[in-house]
CSV table of C-alpha atoms in Angstrom, one decimal:
chain,number,residue,atom,x,y,z
A,1,UNK,CA,126.0,-76.6,76.5
A,2,UNK,CA,127.9,-78.6,79.1
A,3,UNK,CA,128.1,-77.4,82.7
A,4,UNK,CA,131.0,-78.4,84.9
A,5,UNK,CA,131.4,-78.0,88.7
A,6,UNK,CA,133.8,-75.2,89.6
A,7,UNK,CA,135.6,-74.2,92.8
A,8,UNK,CA,138.1,-71.4,93.2
A,9,UNK,CA,140.1,-71.9,96.4
A,10,UNK,CA,142.9,-70.0,98.1
A,11,UNK,CA,145.4,-72.6,99.1
A,12,UNK,CA,148.0,-72.2,101.8
A,13,UNK,CA,145.7,-69.6,103.2
A,14,UNK,CA,143.7,-69.3,106.5
A,15,UNK,CA,141.5,-66.5,105.1
A,16,UNK,CA,140.4,-65.1,101.7
A,17,UNK,CA,143.0,-63.1,99.8
A,18,UNK,CA,146.0,-65.1,101.2
A,19,UNK,CA,148.0,-67.9,99.6
A,20,UNK,CA,147.5,-68.9,96.0
A,21,UNK,CA,144.4,-69.2,93.9
A,22,UNK,CA,143.5,-72.5,92.2
A,23,UNK,CA,140.5,-73.5,90.2
A,24,UNK,CA,139.3,-77.1,90.8
A,25,UNK,CA,137.1,-78.9,88.3
A,26,UNK,CA,136.0,-82.4,88.9
A,27,UNK,CA,134.8,-84.3,85.8
A,28,UNK,CA,133.8,-87.8,84.7
A,29,UNK,CA,136.7,-88.1,82.3
A,30,UNK,CA,139.4,-85.7,81.0
A,31,UNK,CA,138.3,-83.6,78.1
A,32,UNK,CA,140.8,-83.2,75.1
A,33,UNK,CA,144.0,-81.5,76.1
A,34,UNK,CA,143.3,-78.4,74.0
A,35,UNK,CA,140.0,-78.0,75.8
A,36,UNK,CA,141.6,-78.4,79.3
A,37,UNK,CA,144.2,-75.8,78.3
A,38,UNK,CA,141.6,-73.4,77.0
A,39,UNK,CA,139.6,-73.7,80.3
A,40,UNK,CA,142.8,-73.0,82.3
A,41,UNK,CA,143.4,-69.9,80.1
A,42,UNK,CA,139.9,-68.7,80.7
A,43,UNK,CA,140.2,-69.2,84.4
A,44,UNK,CA,143.5,-67.2,84.3
A,45,UNK,CA,144.8,-68.2,87.7
A,46,UNK,CA,148.1,-69.8,88.5
A,47,UNK,CA,146.7,-73.3,88.2
A,48,UNK,CA,143.6,-75.1,87.2
A,49,UNK,CA,143.4,-78.7,88.5
A,50,UNK,CA,141.2,-81.3,86.8
A,51,UNK,CA,140.3,-84.4,88.8
A,52,UNK,CA,138.7,-87.7,87.7
A,53,UNK,CA,137.7,-90.4,90.2
A,54,UNK,CA,139.2,-93.8,89.4
A,55,UNK,CA,138.5,-95.7,92.6
A,56,UNK,CA,137.5,-95.5,96.2
A,57,UNK,CA,139.5,-92.5,97.6
A,58,UNK,CA,141.6,-92.3,94.4
A,59,UNK,CA,141.5,-89.6,91.6
A,60,UNK,CA,143.6,-88.9,88.6
A,61,UNK,CA,144.9,-85.3,88.7
A,62,UNK,CA,146.3,-82.9,86.1
A,63,UNK,CA,147.4,-79.3,86.5
A,64,UNK,CA,147.4,-76.5,83.9
A,65,UNK,CA,148.7,-72.9,84.1
A,66,UNK,CA,147.1,-70.5,81.6
A,67,UNK,CA,149.7,-71.5,79.1
A,68,UNK,CA,151.1,-75.0,79.8
A,69,UNK,CA,150.4,-78.3,81.6
A,70,UNK,CA,152.9,-78.8,84.5
A,71,UNK,CA,154.3,-82.0,86.1
A,72,UNK,CA,153.7,-81.0,89.7
A,73,UNK,CA,151.7,-78.3,91.6
A,74,UNK,CA,151.4,-78.3,95.3
A,75,UNK,CA,148.9,-75.6,96.0
A,76,UNK,CA,146.4,-76.9,93.4
A,77,UNK,CA,146.8,-80.4,94.9
A,78,UNK,CA,145.9,-79.1,98.4
A,79,UNK,CA,143.0,-77.2,96.9
A,80,UNK,CA,141.8,-80.4,95.1
A,81,UNK,CA,141.7,-82.2,98.4
A,82,UNK,CA,139.9,-79.3,100.1
A,83,UNK,CA,137.2,-79.4,97.4
A,84,UNK,CA,136.8,-83.1,97.9
A,85,UNK,CA,136.6,-82.9,101.7
A,86,UNK,CA,134.6,-79.7,102.0
A,87,UNK,CA,132.3,-79.7,99.0
A,88,UNK,CA,132.1,-83.1,97.3
A,89,UNK,CA,131.2,-85.3,100.2
A,90,UNK,CA,134.5,-87.3,100.6
A,91,UNK,CA,134.8,-88.5,104.2
A,92,UNK,CA,137.8,-90.8,104.0
A,93,UNK,CA,141.0,-90.2,106.0
A,94,UNK,CA,143.2,-89.6,103.0
A,95,UNK,CA,142.9,-88.7,99.4
A,96,UNK,CA,145.2,-90.3,96.8
A,97,UNK,CA,146.0,-88.5,93.5
A,98,UNK,CA,147.6,-90.3,90.6
A,99,UNK,CA,149.6,-88.0,88.3
A,100,UNK,CA,151.3,-88.5,85.0
A,101,UNK,CA,154.8,-87.4,86.0
A,102,UNK,CA,154.9,-87.2,89.8
A,103,UNK,CA,153.4,-90.6,90.7
A,104,UNK,CA,150.9,-91.0,93.5
A,105,UNK,CA,150.4,-88.0,95.8
A,106,UNK,CA,148.4,-88.2,99.0
A,107,UNK,CA,146.7,-85.6,101.1
A,108,UNK,CA,145.2,-86.1,104.6
A,109,UNK,CA,143.6,-83.9,107.2
A,110,UNK,CA,145.6,-83.3,110.4
A,111,UNK,CA,144.1,-83.2,113.9
A,112,UNK,CA,144.4,-79.4,113.9
A,113,UNK,CA,142.2,-79.2,110.7
A,114,UNK,CA,145.1,-78.5,108.2
A,115,UNK,CA,146.0,-80.5,105.2
A,116,UNK,CA,149.2,-82.5,104.9
A,117,UNK,CA,150.6,-83.5,101.5
A,118,UNK,CA,153.2,-86.2,100.8
A,119,UNK,CA,155.4,-85.4,97.8
A,120,UNK,CA,158.6,-86.7,96.4
A,121,UNK,CA,161.8,-84.9,97.3
A,122,UNK,CA,163.6,-83.6,94.2
A,123,UNK,CA,167.3,-84.3,93.4
A,124,UNK,CA,169.3,-81.1,93.7
A,125,UNK,CA,172.9,-80.1,92.8
A,126,UNK,CA,175.0,-77.0,93.3
A,127,UNK,CA,175.0,-74.5,90.4
A,128,UNK,CA,177.1,-71.6,89.4
A,129,UNK,CA,175.9,-68.1,90.3
A,130,UNK,CA,176.1,-66.2,87.1
A,131,UNK,CA,176.0,-62.5,86.2
A,132,UNK,CA,172.8,-62.8,84.2
A,133,UNK,CA,171.0,-64.3,87.2
A,134,UNK,CA,172.3,-61.5,89.5
A,135,UNK,CA,171.2,-58.9,86.9
A,136,UNK,CA,167.7,-60.4,86.7
A,137,UNK,CA,167.4,-60.4,90.5
A,138,UNK,CA,169.1,-57.1,91.2
A,139,UNK,CA,171.4,-58.8,93.8
A,140,UNK,CA,174.1,-61.4,93.9
A,141,UNK,CA,173.1,-64.6,95.8
A,142,UNK,CA,175.4,-66.5,98.2
A,143,UNK,CA,174.8,-69.8,96.3
A,144,UNK,CA,172.6,-71.5,93.8
A,145,UNK,CA,171.1,-74.9,93.3
A,146,UNK,CA,169.6,-76.7,90.4
A,147,UNK,CA,166.7,-79.2,90.4
A,148,UNK,CA,163.2,-78.8,89.1
A,149,UNK,CA,164.0,-75.1,89.2
A,150,UNK,CA,166.9,-72.8,89.7
A,151,UNK,CA,167.2,-71.7,93.4
A,152,UNK,CA,169.2,-68.7,94.5
A,153,UNK,CA,170.1,-68.5,98.3
A,154,UNK,CA,170.5,-65.1,100.0
A,155,UNK,CA,171.8,-64.1,103.4
A,156,UNK,CA,168.9,-62.0,104.7
A,157,UNK,CA,165.2,-62.6,104.5
A,158,UNK,CA,164.8,-58.8,103.9
A,159,UNK,CA,166.7,-59.3,100.7
A,160,UNK,CA,163.8,-61.6,99.6
A,161,UNK,CA,161.0,-59.3,100.7
A,162,UNK,CA,162.4,-56.2,99.2
A,163,UNK,CA,163.7,-57.8,95.9
A,164,UNK,CA,162.8,-56.0,92.7
A,165,UNK,CA,163.3,-58.8,90.2
A,166,UNK,CA,163.2,-58.1,86.5
A,167,UNK,CA,160.6,-60.6,85.2
A,168,UNK,CA,161.5,-60.0,81.6
A,169,UNK,CA,165.1,-60.8,82.3
A,170,UNK,CA,164.2,-63.9,84.3
A,171,UNK,CA,162.2,-65.1,81.3
A,172,UNK,CA,165.2,-64.7,79.1
A,173,UNK,CA,167.7,-66.6,81.3
A,174,UNK,CA,167.3,-69.8,79.4
A,175,UNK,CA,168.5,-73.3,80.2
A,176,UNK,CA,171.8,-74.0,82.2
A,177,UNK,CA,172.9,-77.6,82.7
A,178,UNK,CA,169.3,-78.8,82.0
A,179,UNK,CA,167.8,-76.4,84.5
A,180,UNK,CA,165.3,-73.9,83.1
A,181,UNK,CA,166.2,-70.7,84.9
A,182,UNK,CA,163.0,-69.1,83.7
A,183,UNK,CA,161.4,-70.8,86.7
A,184,UNK,CA,163.5,-69.4,89.5
A,185,UNK,CA,163.1,-69.3,93.3
A,186,UNK,CA,164.9,-67.2,95.8
A,187,UNK,CA,165.2,-68.0,99.6
A,188,UNK,CA,166.9,-67.0,102.8
A,189,UNK,CA,166.9,-68.5,106.3
A,190,UNK,CA,164.8,-66.7,108.8
A,191,UNK,CA,162.0,-64.2,108.7
A,192,UNK,CA,159.2,-62.8,110.8
A,193,UNK,CA,158.3,-65.8,113.0
A,194,UNK,CA,159.4,-68.3,110.3
A,195,UNK,CA,162.5,-70.4,109.5
A,196,UNK,CA,162.6,-69.7,105.7
A,197,UNK,CA,161.4,-66.8,103.6
A,198,UNK,CA,161.2,-67.2,99.8
A,199,UNK,CA,159.6,-66.0,96.5
A,200,UNK,CA,159.1,-67.8,93.2
A,201,UNK,CA,159.1,-66.4,89.7
A,202,UNK,CA,157.9,-68.6,86.8
A,203,UNK,CA,157.7,-66.6,83.5
A,204,UNK,CA,158.7,-69.7,81.6
A,205,UNK,CA,155.4,-71.2,82.7
A,206,UNK,CA,153.4,-68.1,82.1
A,207,UNK,CA,153.4,-67.0,85.8
A,208,UNK,CA,155.4,-63.8,86.5
A,209,UNK,CA,155.4,-64.4,90.2
A,210,UNK,CA,153.5,-67.2,92.0
A,211,UNK,CA,151.9,-66.4,95.4
A,212,UNK,CA,152.3,-69.9,97.0
A,213,UNK,CA,154.1,-72.8,95.3
A,214,UNK,CA,154.1,-76.3,96.8
A,215,UNK,CA,156.5,-77.8,94.2
A,216,UNK,CA,159.0,-75.0,94.9
A,217,UNK,CA,158.8,-75.8,98.6
A,218,UNK,CA,159.8,-79.4,97.8
A,219,UNK,CA,163.0,-77.9,96.6
A,220,UNK,CA,163.2,-75.6,99.6
A,221,UNK,CA,162.9,-78.8,101.7
A,222,UNK,CA,165.8,-80.5,99.8
A,223,UNK,CA,168.0,-77.4,100.3
A,224,UNK,CA,167.1,-76.4,103.9
A,225,UNK,CA,165.9,-79.7,105.4
A,226,UNK,CA,169.5,-81.1,105.9
A,227,UNK,CA,170.5,-77.8,107.5
A,228,UNK,CA,167.6,-77.4,109.9
A,229,UNK,CA,167.1,-81.2,110.6
A,230,UNK,CA,163.5,-80.7,111.7
A,231,UNK,CA,160.1,-79.6,110.5
A,232,UNK,CA,160.2,-75.9,109.7
A,233,UNK,CA,157.8,-73.0,108.8
A,234,UNK,CA,158.1,-71.1,105.5
A,235,UNK,CA,156.7,-67.8,104.3
A,236,UNK,CA,156.3,-67.2,100.6
A,237,UNK,CA,156.5,-63.4,100.5
A,238,UNK,CA,154.4,-62.6,97.4
A,239,UNK,CA,153.6,-58.8,97.7
A,240,UNK,CA,150.1,-58.1,99.0
A,241,UNK,CA,149.2,-61.8,99.8
A,242,UNK,CA,151.8,-64.0,101.4
A,243,UNK,CA,151.5,-67.7,102.3
A,244,UNK,CA,152.6,-69.9,105.2
A,245,UNK,CA,153.7,-73.4,104.4
A,246,UNK,CA,154.8,-76.1,106.9
A,247,UNK,CA,157.6,-78.2,105.5
A,248,UNK,CA,159.4,-81.4,106.6
A,249,UNK,CA,161.9,-83.5,104.8
A,250,UNK,CA,161.4,-87.2,105.6
A,251,UNK,CA,163.9,-89.4,103.8
A,252,UNK,CA,163.1,-89.0,100.1
A,253,UNK,CA,159.7,-87.5,100.7
A,254,UNK,CA,158.5,-84.0,101.6
A,255,UNK,CA,155.5,-83.2,103.9
A,256,UNK,CA,153.8,-79.9,103.1
A,257,UNK,CA,151.2,-78.6,105.5
A,258,UNK,CA,148.7,-75.7,105.1
A,259,UNK,CA,145.1,-74.5,105.1
A,260,UNK,CA,142.7,-73.7,102.3
A,261,UNK,CA,139.6,-71.4,101.9
A,262,UNK,CA,136.9,-71.6,99.3
A,263,UNK,CA,136.3,-68.2,97.5
A,264,UNK,CA,134.0,-69.1,94.7
A,265,UNK,CA,131.7,-72.1,94.0
A,266,UNK,CA,129.7,-72.4,90.8
A,267,UNK,CA,129.4,-73.9,87.3
A,268,UNK,CA,131.6,-73.5,84.3
A,269,UNK,CA,129.6,-73.4,81.1
A,270,UNK,CA,131.3,-75.0,78.1
């Protein structure tokens, strides 16, 4: 029986039961893909991140939901850095993660003790607002954008908080102009002490609603950064949890800032 280190971490959280859960599993080399996917299914949280050290301060990083491998995941990247800094003895100023589809990502600790991630800003384009999207969300958005996901913009943050989305209908939205609308975010300017309030639904990736989504906030940065023209604070309004994410668009890069809390530390028996 093989025993692997295991950390379950709430990312974009200042205390337990906030933000989004990620399981972090360092290993000497990546196990076969089918084994990694089976481990992620067993963990059954939004993302399991596997990290393999390749050099001084450098790790290869892969992310799996319970059903698929994904090209980018912000909260599990932050959680991976937290595991390295807080549990695995890393004392450098910055962690570098090499990924298969998103290039090199870096995470550093800020003077106030938070983590700052550096991600690529996605390309976005205006999309049509369609009747099937409005039916799935139960409301008609002001505008829509396409990029890594489909984004629907609303007028009032209360529209986001109170939204009763139909997850089954979102999962059936299909592809429109190369955008998989089964991974769909909603946002509005403003909120309780924040600049942007949003939620993110991803049934196409096996996640009905995600509590805190870094990759989604890269798209939020691309949409709202040119309008706000400054660093801004976001709240992802997942019912019962919620997450606060600092966002800044800097050229073609996005800075994401947040906290993390370890919830479980142990061994995974394989």
